[in-house]
PDB file of C-alpha atoms in Angstrom:
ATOM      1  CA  UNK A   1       7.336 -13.579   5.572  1.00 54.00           C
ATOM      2  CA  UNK A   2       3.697 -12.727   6.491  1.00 63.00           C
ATOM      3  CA  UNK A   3       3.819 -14.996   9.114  1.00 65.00           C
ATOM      4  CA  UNK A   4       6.500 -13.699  11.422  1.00 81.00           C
ATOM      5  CA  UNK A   5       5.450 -10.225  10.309  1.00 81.00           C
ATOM      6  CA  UNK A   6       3.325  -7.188  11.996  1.00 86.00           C
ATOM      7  CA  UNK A   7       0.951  -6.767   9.463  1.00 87.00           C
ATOM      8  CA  UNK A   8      -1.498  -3.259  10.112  1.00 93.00           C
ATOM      9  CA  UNK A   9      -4.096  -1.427   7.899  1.00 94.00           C
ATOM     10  CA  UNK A  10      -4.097   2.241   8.279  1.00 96.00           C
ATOM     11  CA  UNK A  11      -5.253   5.380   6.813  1.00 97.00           C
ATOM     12  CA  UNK A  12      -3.321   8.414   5.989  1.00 95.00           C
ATOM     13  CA  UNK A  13      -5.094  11.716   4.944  1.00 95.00           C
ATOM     14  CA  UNK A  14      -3.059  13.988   2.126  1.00 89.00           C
ATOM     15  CA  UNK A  15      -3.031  17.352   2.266  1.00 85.00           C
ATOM     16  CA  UNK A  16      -5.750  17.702  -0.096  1.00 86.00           C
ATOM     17  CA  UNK A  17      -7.728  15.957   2.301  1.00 90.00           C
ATOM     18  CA  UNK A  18      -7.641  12.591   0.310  1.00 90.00           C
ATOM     19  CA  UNK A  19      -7.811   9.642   2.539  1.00 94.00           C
ATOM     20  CA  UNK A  20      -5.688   6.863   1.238  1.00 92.00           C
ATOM     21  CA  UNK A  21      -5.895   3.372   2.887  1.00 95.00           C
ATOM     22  CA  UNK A  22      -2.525   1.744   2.852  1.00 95.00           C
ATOM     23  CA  UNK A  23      -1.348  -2.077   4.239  1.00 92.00           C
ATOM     24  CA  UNK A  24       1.836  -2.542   6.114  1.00 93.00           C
ATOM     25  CA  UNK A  25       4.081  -5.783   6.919  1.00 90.00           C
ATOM     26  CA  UNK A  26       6.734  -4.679   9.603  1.00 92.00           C
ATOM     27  CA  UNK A  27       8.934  -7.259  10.376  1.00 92.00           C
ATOM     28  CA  UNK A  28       9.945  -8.818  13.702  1.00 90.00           C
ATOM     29  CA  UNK A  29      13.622  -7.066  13.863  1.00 91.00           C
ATOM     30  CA  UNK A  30      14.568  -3.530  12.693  1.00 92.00           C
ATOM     31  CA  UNK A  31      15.185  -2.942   9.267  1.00 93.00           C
ATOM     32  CA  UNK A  32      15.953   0.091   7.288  1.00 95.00           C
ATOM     33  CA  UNK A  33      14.874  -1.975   4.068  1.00 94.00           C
ATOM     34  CA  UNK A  34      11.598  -1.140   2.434  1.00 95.00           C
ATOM     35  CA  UNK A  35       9.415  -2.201  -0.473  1.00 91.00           C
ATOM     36  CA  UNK A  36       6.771  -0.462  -1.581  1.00 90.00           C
ATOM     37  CA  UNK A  37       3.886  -2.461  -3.565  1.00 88.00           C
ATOM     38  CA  UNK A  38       1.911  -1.058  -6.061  1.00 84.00           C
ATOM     39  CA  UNK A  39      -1.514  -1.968  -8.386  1.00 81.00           C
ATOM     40  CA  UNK A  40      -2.564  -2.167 -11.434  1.00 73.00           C
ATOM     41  CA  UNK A  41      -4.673   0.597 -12.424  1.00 75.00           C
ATOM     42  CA  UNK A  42      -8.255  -1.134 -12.071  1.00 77.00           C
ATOM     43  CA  UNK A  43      -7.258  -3.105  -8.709  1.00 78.00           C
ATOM     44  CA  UNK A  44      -6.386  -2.244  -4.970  1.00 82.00           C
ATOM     45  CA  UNK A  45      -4.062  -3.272  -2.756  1.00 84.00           C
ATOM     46  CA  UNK A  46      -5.564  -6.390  -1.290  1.00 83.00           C
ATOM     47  CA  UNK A  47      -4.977  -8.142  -4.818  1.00 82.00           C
ATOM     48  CA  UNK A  48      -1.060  -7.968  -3.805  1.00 81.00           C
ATOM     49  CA  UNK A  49      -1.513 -10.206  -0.897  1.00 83.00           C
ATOM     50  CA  UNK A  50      -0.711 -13.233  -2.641  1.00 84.00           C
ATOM     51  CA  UNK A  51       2.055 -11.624  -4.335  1.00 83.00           C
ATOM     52  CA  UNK A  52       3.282 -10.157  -1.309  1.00 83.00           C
ATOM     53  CA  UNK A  53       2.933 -13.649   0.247  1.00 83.00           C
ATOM     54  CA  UNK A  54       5.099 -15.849  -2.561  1.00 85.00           C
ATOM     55  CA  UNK A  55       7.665 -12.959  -2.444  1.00 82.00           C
ATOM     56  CA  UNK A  56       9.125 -14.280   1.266  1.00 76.00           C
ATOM     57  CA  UNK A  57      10.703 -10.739   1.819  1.00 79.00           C
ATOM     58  CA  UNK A  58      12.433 -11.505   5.195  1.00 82.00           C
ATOM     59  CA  UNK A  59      13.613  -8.097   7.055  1.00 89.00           C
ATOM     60  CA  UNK A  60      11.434  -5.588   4.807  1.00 91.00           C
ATOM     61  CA  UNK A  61       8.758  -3.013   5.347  1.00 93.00           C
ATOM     62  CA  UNK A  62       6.599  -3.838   2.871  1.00 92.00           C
ATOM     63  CA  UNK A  63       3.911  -1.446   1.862  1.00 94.00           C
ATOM     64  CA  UNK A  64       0.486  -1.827  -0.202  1.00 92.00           C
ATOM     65  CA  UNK A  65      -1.953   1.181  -0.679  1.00 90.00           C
ATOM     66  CA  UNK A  66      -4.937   1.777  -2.670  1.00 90.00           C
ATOM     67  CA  UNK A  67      -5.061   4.804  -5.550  1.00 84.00           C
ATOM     68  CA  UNK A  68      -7.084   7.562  -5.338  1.00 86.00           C
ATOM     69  CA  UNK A  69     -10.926   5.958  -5.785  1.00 86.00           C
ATOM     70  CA  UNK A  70      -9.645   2.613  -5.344  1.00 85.00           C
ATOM     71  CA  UNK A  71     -10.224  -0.168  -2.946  1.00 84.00           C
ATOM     72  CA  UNK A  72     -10.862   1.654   0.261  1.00 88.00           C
ATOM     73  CA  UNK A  73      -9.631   4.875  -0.265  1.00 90.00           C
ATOM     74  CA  UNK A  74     -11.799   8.117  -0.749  1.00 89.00           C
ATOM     75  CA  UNK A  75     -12.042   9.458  -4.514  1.00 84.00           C
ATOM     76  CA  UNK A  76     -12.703   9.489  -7.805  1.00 82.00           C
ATOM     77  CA  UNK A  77     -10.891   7.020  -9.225  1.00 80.00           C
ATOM     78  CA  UNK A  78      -7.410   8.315 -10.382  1.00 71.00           C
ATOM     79  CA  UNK A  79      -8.668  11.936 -10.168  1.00 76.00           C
ATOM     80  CA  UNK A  80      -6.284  15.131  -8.749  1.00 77.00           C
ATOM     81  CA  UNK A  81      -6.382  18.354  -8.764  1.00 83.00           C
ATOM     82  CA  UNK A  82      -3.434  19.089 -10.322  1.00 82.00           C
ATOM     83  CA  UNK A  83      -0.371  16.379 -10.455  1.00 81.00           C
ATOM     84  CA  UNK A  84       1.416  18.798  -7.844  1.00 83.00           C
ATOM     85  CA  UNK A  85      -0.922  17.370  -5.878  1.00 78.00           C
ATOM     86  CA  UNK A  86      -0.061  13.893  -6.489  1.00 72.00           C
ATOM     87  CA  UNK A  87       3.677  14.509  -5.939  1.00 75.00           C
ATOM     88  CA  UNK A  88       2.473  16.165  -2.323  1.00 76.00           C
TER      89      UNK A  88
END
């Protein structure tokens, strides 16, 4: 899958101003089919790679992100203000 796919690491800022870094695998046709990947508590998303990799998900979005304070995103680890913020 990786290998035909558009792979892209991005950033998105929340509207508490939390940056959270995120991976993306697009693949080579359109799709409407998505997968989103998530960690382990203590990890970030560049552990999923190999998992990501063994899956073979031909035709899907797939999307990895790090947590709040994790990997490569800005934080304390885990930490919110409230978790209406989280759902935001």
């Amino acid at each position: 899958m990786l290998a035909e796919a558009v792979a892209s690491e991005e950033t998105l800022t929340l509207a508490d101003g939390a940056e959270i870094f995120y991976r993306a695998w697009h693949p080579p046709a359109a799709s409407d089919r998505a997968l989103l990947v998530f960690h382990r508590g203590h990890e970030h998303s560049g552990r999923m790679l190999e998992l990501i990799e063994k899956l073979d998900l031909d035709g899907l979005h797939v999307f990895a992100w790090d947590a709040r304070g994790h990997g490569r995103s800005s934080g304390a680890r885990g930490f919110a203000e409230s978790a209406g913020v989280l759902v935001r």
